[in-house]
Amino acid sequence: MHYPIYRPRRLRQSETIRRMVREARLSADQFVMPFFVAHGRGVRREIGSMPGNHQLSVDELVREVKETASLGIPAVLLFGLPAEKDAVGSEAYARDGIVQQAVRAIKDSVSDLLVVTDVCLCEYTSHGHCGVVERGRVKNDPTLELLAKVAVSHAEAGADMVAPSDMMDGRVAAIREALDESGLEETPILAYAAKYASSFYGPFREAAESAPQFGDRRAYQMDPANSDEALREVALDLDEGADMVMVKPALAYLDILWRVKAEFGVPVAAYSVSGEFAMLKAAARLGWLDEERTMLEMLTAIRRAGADLIVTYFAREAARVLRQQER
Ligand code: PBG
């Protein structure tokens, strides 16, 4: 194929023809909207670095979740802010913990919506790490038991899917086994399989009040320089019973998404994290980027790279724009 026989511009002449030959498509069906739930009533605390996102009490959360569902978004992902933090993150697996309360409330009032819960300890521990700390180190195996308890408590409250984000070795198997033993063998696991130790999580740590109080997460989250290792992580999680796998962050890790999708052909989620959202919001506020177009381009690129699902703080805004475009 060469010029002048082949003229690629022929198929770019109008929006109608471009629409016909478009490869990657965006739809609200692919979005998952994250929420941060806090104790109290009537609580709406805006998260400074994530405009439009708030820490919400359960009553306010239910309202926002209803609105989210009405936009055609099929799923939400819940993070909790506990009343108190302690060394082992007790509220994470308490029957009446904040996420457990939120799940019950949503399930009672919104139908046809998938409630996914983030299974981790960092928002609940006084030291802010994702596991049990002994002598300044995050211990892997003692953490597994706690993560399994978190997952079971979420599923018992009615969560449709659990999403472990801690990056401990063996946690998918531990969670699968605990769910099955509790008669929750129908609950799927979305594993944050390739989760990197990323600076792009900065705004989230403000939102979830989950910054580590000493050190960082590089002894359990992945080194941003590695991609073969991501495939090993995904293989391991699938082997342990993960139903879907996630790559996180998204935008700086499109090559990982591509490799994971090509290699395994399983449902792959991408988490377009807080820092990706914040960068665009900030640039748009300064008038340096067109927010709507850049948002759609970012999300389309994530789809093109191989993501089936996208967890994104833009879920509602993008769903609204897509809906307008259809008209
Ligand atoms: C908890 C968790 C984090 C994110 C999702 N789950 C933070 C972290 O690992 O420090 C980040 C999400 C985001 O930045 O939007 N382990």
Short mmCIF file of C-alpha atoms and ligand atoms in Angstrom, two decimals, residues 34 36 50 79 118-123 130 165-166 192 195-196 198 200-205 210 212 217 221 248 271-275 313, ligand 1:
data_model
loop_
_atom_site.label_atom_id
_atom_site.label_comp_id
_atom_site.label_asym_id
_atom_site.label_seq_id
_atom_site.Cartn_x
_atom_site.Cartn_y
_atom_site.Cartn_z
CA PRO A 34 -14.97 5.65 42.65
CA PHE A 36 -15.10 7.99 49.31
CA MET A 50 -9.93 16.36 42.93
CA PHE A 79 -13.33 3.48 49.64
CA ASP A 118 -11.68 -1.75 47.55
CA VAL A 119 -10.13 -4.33 49.86
CA CYS A 120 -7.15 -2.79 51.62
CA LEU A 121 -6.03 -1.69 55.06
CA CYS A 122 -4.18 1.58 54.39
CA GLU A 123 -7.17 3.88 55.05
CA CYS A 130 -1.52 -1.74 53.48
CA SER A 165 -5.46 -3.35 46.14
CA ASP A 166 -2.85 -4.16 48.79
CA TYR A 192 -5.31 -4.97 41.33
CA LYS A 195 -0.30 -1.94 40.78
CA TYR A 196 2.71 0.31 40.69
CA SER A 198 3.23 5.59 41.78
CA PHE A 200 0.13 9.63 40.65
CA TYR A 201 -1.71 8.48 43.80
CA GLY A 202 -0.94 11.77 45.57
CA PRO A 203 -4.44 13.32 45.48
CA PHE A 204 -6.06 10.00 46.49
CA ARG A 205 -4.05 9.94 49.70
CA SER A 210 -4.20 7.06 53.66
CA PRO A 212 1.93 6.09 54.88
CA ARG A 217 5.00 1.45 49.48
CA GLN A 221 3.78 -2.12 45.06
CA LYS A 248 -2.90 0.86 37.77
CA TYR A 271 -7.49 2.49 36.95
CA SER A 272 -7.03 6.03 35.73
CA VAL A 273 -5.89 7.32 39.11
CA SER A 274 -6.34 10.52 41.06
CA GLY A 275 -3.17 12.16 39.74
CA TYR A 313 -13.10 9.98 38.38
C1 PBG B 1 -5.23 1.74 48.47
C2 PBG B 1 -5.41 2.40 47.16
C3 PBG B 1 -4.72 3.50 46.61
C4 PBG B 1 -5.37 3.82 45.43
C5 PBG B 1 -6.40 2.91 45.27
N1 PBG B 1 -6.40 2.02 46.34
C6 PBG B 1 -3.62 4.30 47.12
C7 PBG B 1 -2.29 3.71 47.37
O1 PBG B 1 -1.98 2.58 47.03
O2 PBG B 1 -1.50 4.44 47.99
C8 PBG B 1 -5.03 4.97 44.51
C9 PBG B 1 -6.17 5.46 43.68
C10 PBG B 1 -5.96 6.80 43.07
O3 PBG B 1 -4.90 7.43 43.15
O4 PBG B 1 -6.94 7.26 42.46
N2 PBG B 1 -4.25 0.81 48.60
#
